[in-house]
C-alpha positions as a LaTeX table, in Angstrom:
\begin{tabular}{lrrr}
\hline
Residue & $x$ (\AA) & $y$ (\AA) & $z$ (\AA) \\
\hline
Met1 & 31.80 & $-10.21$ & 15.53 \\
Ala2 & 28.08 & $-10.20$ & 14.87 \\
Asp3 & 25.92 & $-7.93$ & 16.99 \\
Asp4 & 22.21 & $-7.72$ & 17.69 \\
Thr5 & 21.54 & $-5.90$ & 14.45 \\
Ser6 & 22.34 & $-9.04$ & 12.46 \\
Arg7 & 19.42 & $-10.99$ & 13.88 \\
Pro8 & 16.60 & $-11.78$ & 11.46 \\
Ala9 & 13.30 & $-10.02$ & 11.86 \\
Pro10 & 10.54 & $-11.95$ & 13.69 \\
Thr11 & 8.31 & $-14.17$ & 11.64 \\
Pro12 & 5.37 & $-12.22$ & 10.15 \\
Ser13 & 1.78 & $-13.05$ & 10.94 \\
Val14 & $-0.61$ & $-14.40$ & 8.31 \\
Pro15 & $-4.25$ & $-13.47$ & 7.66 \\
Thr16 & $-6.78$ & $-15.27$ & 9.83 \\
Arg17 & $-10.44$ & $-16.01$ & 9.18 \\
Ala18 & $-11.27$ & $-12.96$ & 11.27 \\
Asp19 & $-9.15$ & $-10.80$ & 8.96 \\
Val20 & $-10.92$ & $-12.11$ & 5.86 \\
Phe21 & $-14.33$ & $-11.67$ & 7.52 \\
Asp22 & $-13.51$ & $-8.12$ & 8.57 \\
Gln23 & $-12.27$ & $-7.32$ & 5.08 \\
Tyr24 & $-15.45$ & $-8.30$ & 3.25 \\
Met25 & $-18.18$ & $-7.76$ & 5.84 \\
Pro26 & $-18.26$ & $-3.95$ & 5.42 \\
Ile27 & $-18.83$ & $-4.44$ & 1.68 \\
Val28 & $-21.66$ & $-6.91$ & 2.30 \\
Leu29 & $-23.27$ & $-4.55$ & 4.81 \\
Phe30 & $-23.00$ & $-1.62$ & 2.43 \\
Leu31 & $-24.57$ & $-3.46$ & $-0.50$ \\
Val32 & $-27.45$ & $-4.86$ & 1.57 \\
Leu33 & $-28.24$ & $-1.67$ & 3.50 \\
Asn34 & $-27.88$ & 0.61 & 0.49 \\
Ser35 & $-30.37$ & $-1.52$ & $-1.42$ \\
Ala36 & $-32.81$ & $-1.81$ & 1.49 \\
Phe37 & $-32.57$ & 1.47 & 3.40 \\
Gly38 & $-30.47$ & 3.92 & 1.43 \\
Leu39 & $-26.99$ & 5.38 & 1.38 \\
Ile40 & $-26.68$ & 6.90 & 4.85 \\
Pro41 & $-27.28$ & 3.66 & 6.83 \\
Ala42 & $-24.97$ & 1.86 & 4.41 \\
Ile43 & $-22.14$ & 4.37 & 4.93 \\
Ala44 & $-22.66$ & 4.34 & 8.71 \\
Ala45 & $-22.52$ & 0.53 & 8.92 \\
Met46 & $-19.53$ & 0.27 & 6.60 \\
Thr47 & $-17.64$ & 2.91 & 8.57 \\
Leu48 & $-18.35$ & 1.42 & 11.99 \\
Trp49 & $-17.39$ & $-2.10$ & 10.92 \\
Ala50 & $-14.18$ & $-0.85$ & 9.29 \\
Val51 & $-13.25$ & 0.97 & 12.52 \\
Lys52 & $-14.07$ & $-2.15$ & 14.54 \\
Ala53 & $-11.83$ & $-4.20$ & 12.22 \\
Gln54 & $-8.87$ & $-1.85$ & 12.69 \\
Val55 & $-9.21$ & $-1.92$ & 16.46 \\
Ser56 & $-9.49$ & $-5.73$ & 16.43 \\
Arg57 & $-6.31$ & $-6.08$ & 14.36 \\
Tyr58 & $-4.50$ & $-3.75$ & 16.74 \\
Arg59 & $-5.61$ & $-5.75$ & 19.78 \\
Arg60 & $-4.39$ & $-8.98$ & 18.13 \\
Gly61 & $-0.93$ & $-7.45$ & 17.90 \\
Leu62 & $-0.77$ & $-6.95$ & 14.14 \\
Pro63 & 1.82 & $-4.37$ & 13.03 \\
Leu64 & $-0.31$ & $-1.24$ & 12.99 \\
Gly65 & 1.22 & 0.57 & 15.94 \\
Arg66 & 0.87 & 4.32 & 15.78 \\
Val67 & $-0.77$ & 4.14 & 12.36 \\
Met68 & $-3.99$ & 2.62 & 13.73 \\
Pro69 & $-5.37$ & 5.87 & 15.24 \\
Ile70 & $-4.66$ & 7.68 & 11.96 \\
Ile71 & $-6.59$ & 5.04 & 10.00 \\
Val72 & $-9.51$ & 5.22 & 12.44 \\
Val73 & $-9.66$ & 9.02 & 12.23 \\
Tyr74 & $-9.56$ & 8.81 & 8.42 \\
Leu75 & $-12.42$ & 6.29 & 8.37 \\
Leu76 & $-14.53$ & 8.42 & 10.69 \\
Ile77 & $-13.90$ & 11.62 & 8.70 \\
Arg78 & $-14.68$ & 9.86 & 5.44 \\
Gly79 & $-17.89$ & 8.38 & 6.83 \\
Thr80 & $-18.96$ & 11.69 & 8.38 \\
Phe81 & $-18.57$ & 13.61 & 5.12 \\
Gly82 & $-20.35$ & 10.86 & 3.20 \\
Ile83 & $-23.30$ & 11.04 & 5.60 \\
Ile84 & $-23.41$ & 14.86 & 5.75 \\
Tyr85 & $-23.50$ & 15.18 & 1.96 \\
Asp86 & $-25.51$ & 11.97 & 1.51 \\
Ser87 & $-23.28$ & 11.23 & $-1.46$ \\
Gly88 & $-21.52$ & 8.11 & $-2.61$ \\
Glu89 & $-19.35$ & 10.27 & $-4.83$ \\
Val90 & $-18.08$ & 12.18 & $-1.79$ \\
Tyr91 & $-17.64$ & 9.05 & 0.33 \\
Phe92 & $-15.82$ & 6.96 & $-2.27$ \\
Gly93 & $-14.11$ & 10.00 & $-3.76$ \\
Ile94 & $-12.32$ & 10.59 & $-0.48$ \\
Gly95 & $-11.10$ & 6.99 & $-0.58$ \\
Ile96 & $-9.89$ & 7.38 & $-4.17$ \\
Ser97 & $-8.04$ & 10.57 & $-3.23$ \\
Ala98 & $-6.41$ & 8.82 & $-0.28$ \\
Lys99 & $-5.28$ & 6.02 & $-2.57$ \\
Ala100 & $-3.74$ & 8.54 & $-4.96$ \\
Leu101 & $-1.88$ & 10.17 & $-2.06$ \\
Ala102 & $-0.61$ & 6.76 & $-0.94$ \\
Ala103 & 0.74 & 6.10 & $-4.44$ \\
Leu104 & 2.42 & 9.50 & $-4.45$ \\
Ala105 & 3.97 & 8.77 & $-1.05$ \\
Leu106 & 5.25 & 5.46 & $-2.41$ \\
Leu107 & 6.92 & 7.24 & $-5.31$ \\
Val108 & 8.49 & 9.75 & $-2.94$ \\
Ser109 & 9.69 & 6.93 & $-0.70$ \\
Ala110 & 11.43 & 5.33 & $-3.67$ \\
Ala111 & 13.78 & 8.31 & $-3.73$ \\
Met112 & 14.57 & 7.87 & $-0.05$ \\
Lys113 & 16.87 & 5.47 & 1.78 \\
Arg114 & 13.97 & 3.45 & 3.23 \\
Asn115 & 11.45 & 3.00 & 0.43 \\
Gly116 & 7.92 & 1.77 & 1.04 \\
Ala117 & 8.30 & $-1.74$ & $-0.37$ \\
Gly118 & 11.61 & $-2.27$ & 1.40 \\
Tyr119 & 10.04 & $-1.24$ & 4.70 \\
Ala120 & 6.87 & $-3.32$ & 4.27 \\
Leu121 & 8.37 & $-6.57$ & 2.95 \\
Pro122 & 9.75 & $-7.77$ & 6.33 \\
Tyr123 & 6.20 & $-7.55$ & 7.71 \\
Leu124 & 5.08 & $-10.04$ & 5.04 \\
Val125 & 7.95 & $-12.52$ & 4.96 \\
Pro126 & 10.88 & $-13.05$ & 7.38 \\
Ile127 & 13.75 & $-11.09$ & 5.82 \\
Asp128 & 17.13 & $-11.31$ & 7.56 \\
Arg129 & 18.73 & $-8.02$ & 8.55 \\
Asp130 & 21.80 & $-8.85$ & 6.47 \\
Val131 & 19.57 & $-9.13$ & 3.42 \\
Lys132 & 17.81 & $-5.84$ & 4.21 \\
Ala133 & 21.17 & $-4.09$ & 4.53 \\
His134 & 22.38 & $-5.32$ & 1.12 \\
Pro135 & 22.41 & $-2.77$ & $-1.75$ \\
Glu136 & 20.65 & $-5.28$ & $-4.00$ \\
Tyr137 & 17.70 & $-5.40$ & $-1.60$ \\
Arg138 & 17.37 & $-1.62$ & $-1.59$ \\
Ala139 & 17.62 & $-1.43$ & $-5.38$ \\
Ala140 & 15.09 & $-4.21$ & $-5.98$ \\
Thr141 & 12.52 & $-2.96$ & $-3.48$ \\
Arg142 & 12.88 & 0.59 & $-4.79$ \\
Arg143 & 11.87 & $-0.61$ & $-8.25$ \\
Val144 & 8.95 & $-2.51$ & $-6.74$ \\
Ser145 & 7.84 & 0.67 & $-4.94$ \\
Ile146 & 7.81 & 2.57 & $-8.23$ \\
Ala147 & 5.97 & $-0.21$ & $-10.07$ \\
Val148 & 3.33 & $-0.58$ & $-7.35$ \\
Ala149 & 2.80 & 3.19 & $-7.26$ \\
Leu150 & 2.14 & 3.21 & $-11.03$ \\
Val151 & $-0.31$ & 0.33 & $-10.66$ \\
Val152 & $-2.13$ & 2.21 & $-7.89$ \\
Phe153 & $-2.32$ & 5.35 & $-10.05$ \\
Ala154 & $-3.87$ & 3.23 & $-12.82$ \\
Ser155 & $-6.37$ & 1.85 & $-10.29$ \\
Val156 & $-7.20$ & 5.41 & $-9.19$ \\
Gly157 & $-7.95$ & 6.35 & $-12.79$ \\
Phe158 & $-10.21$ & 3.33 & $-13.23$ \\
Asp159 & $-12.02$ & 3.95 & $-9.94$ \\
Thr160 & $-12.64$ & 7.58 & $-10.88$ \\
Trp161 & $-14.08$ & 6.63 & $-14.26$ \\
Leu162 & $-16.22$ & 3.86 & $-12.76$ \\
Leu163 & $-17.61$ & 6.11 & $-10.01$ \\
Gln164 & $-18.82$ & 8.53 & $-12.68$ \\
Asn165 & $-20.36$ & 5.88 & $-14.92$ \\
Ala166 & $-21.95$ & 3.24 & $-12.66$ \\
Ser167 & $-24.46$ & 3.04 & $-9.85$ \\
Ile168 & $-23.02$ & 2.96 & $-6.33$ \\
Asn169 & $-23.66$ & $-0.76$ & $-5.83$ \\
Lys170 & $-22.21$ & $-1.61$ & $-9.23$ \\
Phe171 & $-19.21$ & 0.58 & $-8.45$ \\
Val172 & $-18.56$ & $-1.32$ & $-5.22$ \\
Leu173 & $-18.89$ & $-4.75$ & $-6.83$ \\
Ile174 & $-16.94$ & $-4.03$ & $-10.01$ \\
Arg175 & $-14.18$ & $-2.21$ & $-8.16$ \\
Leu176 & $-13.90$ & $-5.10$ & $-5.70$ \\
Gly177 & $-13.43$ & $-7.63$ & $-8.50$ \\
Val178 & $-11.06$ & $-5.54$ & $-10.61$ \\
Asn179 & $-8.92$ & $-4.35$ & $-7.71$ \\
Trp180 & $-8.75$ & $-7.84$ & $-6.22$ \\
Gly181 & $-7.53$ & $-9.30$ & $-9.51$ \\
Leu182 & $-5.08$ & $-6.44$ & $-10.06$ \\
Ser183 & $-3.74$ & $-6.83$ & $-6.51$ \\
Ile184 & $-3.14$ & $-10.55$ & $-6.95$ \\
Leu185 & $-1.39$ & $-10.00$ & $-10.28$ \\
Thr186 & 0.78 & $-7.25$ & $-8.82$ \\
Ile187 & 1.76 & $-9.35$ & $-5.81$ \\
Val188 & 2.66 & $-12.35$ & $-7.98$ \\
Leu189 & 4.75 & $-10.31$ & $-10.43$ \\
Ala190 & 6.48 & $-8.41$ & $-7.64$ \\
Gly191 & 7.23 & $-11.68$ & $-5.85$ \\
Leu192 & 8.71 & $-13.23$ & $-8.98$ \\
Tyr193 & 10.85 & $-10.18$ & $-9.61$ \\
Leu194 & 12.10 & $-10.03$ & $-6.02$ \\
Asp195 & 12.84 & $-13.75$ & $-6.05$ \\
Arg196 & 15.04 & $-13.34$ & $-9.12$ \\
Arg197 & 16.82 & $-10.19$ & $-7.98$ \\
Leu198 & 17.35 & $-11.08$ & $-4.33$ \\
Arg199 & 18.93 & $-14.43$ & $-5.19$ \\
Arg200 & 21.98 & $-12.37$ & $-6.07$ \\
Ile201 & 22.43 & $-11.80$ & $-2.34$ \\
Pro202 & 24.53 & $-14.55$ & $-0.70$ \\
Gly203 & 22.43 & $-16.68$ & 1.63 \\
Phe204 & 19.04 & $-15.55$ & 0.36 \\
Pro205 & 16.87 & $-18.73$ & 0.14 \\
Gly206 & 14.24 & $-17.46$ & $-2.31$ \\
Met207 & 10.79 & $-15.99$ & $-1.84$ \\
Met208 & 8.83 & $-19.25$ & $-1.70$ \\
Pro209 & 10.76 & $-20.70$ & 1.28 \\
Leu210 & 10.21 & $-17.39$ & 3.09 \\
Val211 & 6.48 & $-17.46$ & 2.31 \\
Glu212 & 6.27 & $-21.03$ & 3.60 \\
Arg213 & 8.13 & $-20.05$ & 6.76 \\
Ser214 & 5.74 & $-17.13$ & 7.21 \\
Leu215 & 2.69 & $-19.38$ & 6.87 \\
Lys216 & 4.08 & $-21.72$ & 9.53 \\
Gly217 & 5.17 & $-18.92$ & 11.87 \\
Pro218 & 3.48 & $-18.07$ & 15.18 \\
Gly219 & 3.06 & $-14.38$ & 14.42 \\
Met220 & 5.16 & $-11.34$ & 14.92 \\
Asn221 & 5.63 & $-7.94$ & 16.41 \\
Pro222 & 7.04 & $-5.12$ & 14.30 \\
Pro223 & 10.86 & $-5.15$ & 14.08 \\
Pro224 & 12.31 & $-2.78$ & 16.66 \\
Ser225 & 13.32 & 0.63 & 15.36 \\
Ser226 & 16.59 & 0.50 & 17.26 \\
Glu227 & 18.52 & $-2.11$ & 19.17 \\
\hline
\end{tabular}
């Protein structure tokens, strides 16, 4: 007899115009203010808008939960050190270091029962609990976690080189373009791989139907940790 744990996870939310605006507005503010007034106002504006964006996402019910205060504290610490030292290398270097730590955590998670990709995927597309419990799901998402971690490490290396060899504004623009393209490529390849592997699970409809269902969904709350 099926119990509550067999229910599918709620339908994930999709990015809104506000999300896109909040994602790119800090970059626009930084570029404009750094050119017009200098680094300190640019860092201050970028930090405050990024904090505002995190709080707004939390209030809209996006799945940040307990992580949101940690992100806000990180943003404030990063901005404070950037302003104190009046240094783009310090400000962006902290971000690069955090990205490297995230990649390391993803690799570590791949060795654990609940790897990073396997945990995050149900927040992006509606994955049934039966699918999440299948060994094929754990194996496939573990490989995705490792692959994404290696891509992030490569991005960290590029960011570090670029920060040392470009002006701050050029660094922001070039990194934005390169990382955006690399992110899209990684998502597409990971999606294709998961689509092929997870079709081995009985009843799995494929990634595209799940993406379409996600785009039509009303939003979600994080899946409960226990039922």
